[in-house]
């Protein structure tokens, strides 16, 4: 499966019919989602980290890439997989792209924060442009914008800063923009301002994927939410077994 197929899945979406992309955390969950008929999958770094016994953000690069490779191998070749590779593990663009494509993944998330703070937007745009130059069309790049989770400088409007960053990232070659944790009411304005597909995060206490699509999202992902729901079910089973 090529990045061009993944890219095509994001376009020509109609309101209320976004691309719903489950987040498998291991080979078993990936197989379940693929067998359910989802056309593409996107690994969540936090979910993979939890499955490997790490805190979010603490997974060694080697283990993350190995986990992504197992997920890719577990699903049919017709199901493209995108990988959340956080901020890129400090790898230079050449090694990052080589290792990512080596897993079989054809897409990635790259976030614009490090150490809990936003990085300079132009610096991030330059990095995205370098990744694009190395990968060519072989990689679908989902540029995560962390303005709503890391905060913006005092006196700065979060929505304005989100749009500014998103436009820089699209100009640098990003295929999609992911303003994670953006308020649902901001999605129509963000979608109108950014000339690229918009990724929204679905949360248990938030609008449904369909509603997020009606608000302007083209792609819906779940972060570690599905892995956490699965573990909640396991805890219930454990309690039942303990009680006998």
Short mmCIF file of N, CA and C in Angstrom, two decimals, residues 35 74 89 91 100 104 112 115 121 131 145 158 169 171 193 202 206 209 228 231:
data_model
loop_
_atom_site.label_atom_id
_atom_site.label_comp_id
_atom_site.label_asym_id
_atom_site.label_seq_id
_atom_site.Cartn_x
_atom_site.Cartn_y
_atom_site.Cartn_z
N UNK A 35 -10.03 -6.30 10.32
CA UNK A 35 -11.10 -7.26 10.01
C UNK A 35 -12.48 -6.61 10.11
N UNK A 74 0.68 -7.29 10.66
CA UNK A 74 -0.52 -7.98 11.12
C UNK A 74 -1.74 -7.72 10.26
N UNK A 89 12.14 11.54 17.78
CA UNK A 89 13.19 10.86 18.56
C UNK A 89 14.59 11.45 18.34
N UNK A 91 16.07 12.06 15.68
CA UNK A 91 16.73 11.53 14.49
C UNK A 91 16.77 12.58 13.39
N UNK A 100 11.32 4.77 9.40
CA UNK A 100 9.86 4.72 9.34
C UNK A 100 9.39 3.90 8.15
N UNK A 104 7.29 -0.41 7.10
CA UNK A 104 6.15 -0.66 6.23
C UNK A 104 5.07 0.39 6.33
N UNK A 112 4.70 19.27 17.15
CA UNK A 112 5.53 20.48 17.21
C UNK A 112 5.80 20.93 18.64
N UNK A 115 9.74 18.28 25.11
CA UNK A 115 9.95 18.60 26.52
C UNK A 115 8.78 19.33 27.15
N UNK A 121 7.75 27.69 15.48
CA UNK A 121 6.95 27.23 14.35
C UNK A 121 7.76 27.15 13.06
N UNK A 131 11.89 16.54 5.98
CA UNK A 131 11.32 15.20 5.94
C UNK A 131 10.64 14.97 4.60
N UNK A 145 -0.35 19.94 15.68
CA UNK A 145 -0.19 21.29 16.24
C UNK A 145 -0.61 21.23 17.70
N UNK A 158 -5.03 31.36 20.94
CA UNK A 158 -4.69 30.00 20.54
C UNK A 158 -5.13 29.65 19.12
N UNK A 169 3.07 24.73 8.14
CA UNK A 169 3.33 23.30 7.98
C UNK A 169 2.81 22.79 6.63
N UNK A 171 2.54 24.64 3.94
CA UNK A 171 3.48 25.17 2.95
C UNK A 171 4.77 24.36 2.91
N UNK A 193 -9.82 27.94 7.32
CA UNK A 193 -8.58 28.71 7.20
C UNK A 193 -7.40 27.92 6.68
N UNK A 202 -11.20 12.41 18.62
CA UNK A 202 -12.48 12.03 19.22
C UNK A 202 -12.23 11.61 20.67
N UNK A 206 -16.80 13.81 24.20
CA UNK A 206 -16.97 14.84 23.16
C UNK A 206 -17.92 14.42 22.06
N UNK A 209 -17.68 10.99 16.06
CA UNK A 209 -16.92 11.20 14.83
C UNK A 209 -17.76 11.84 13.73
N UNK A 228 -7.10 2.53 26.10
CA UNK A 228 -7.54 2.71 27.48
C UNK A 228 -8.90 2.07 27.72
N UNK A 231 -8.27 -1.61 28.09
CA UNK A 231 -7.71 -1.95 29.39
C UNK A 231 -8.75 -1.83 30.49
#
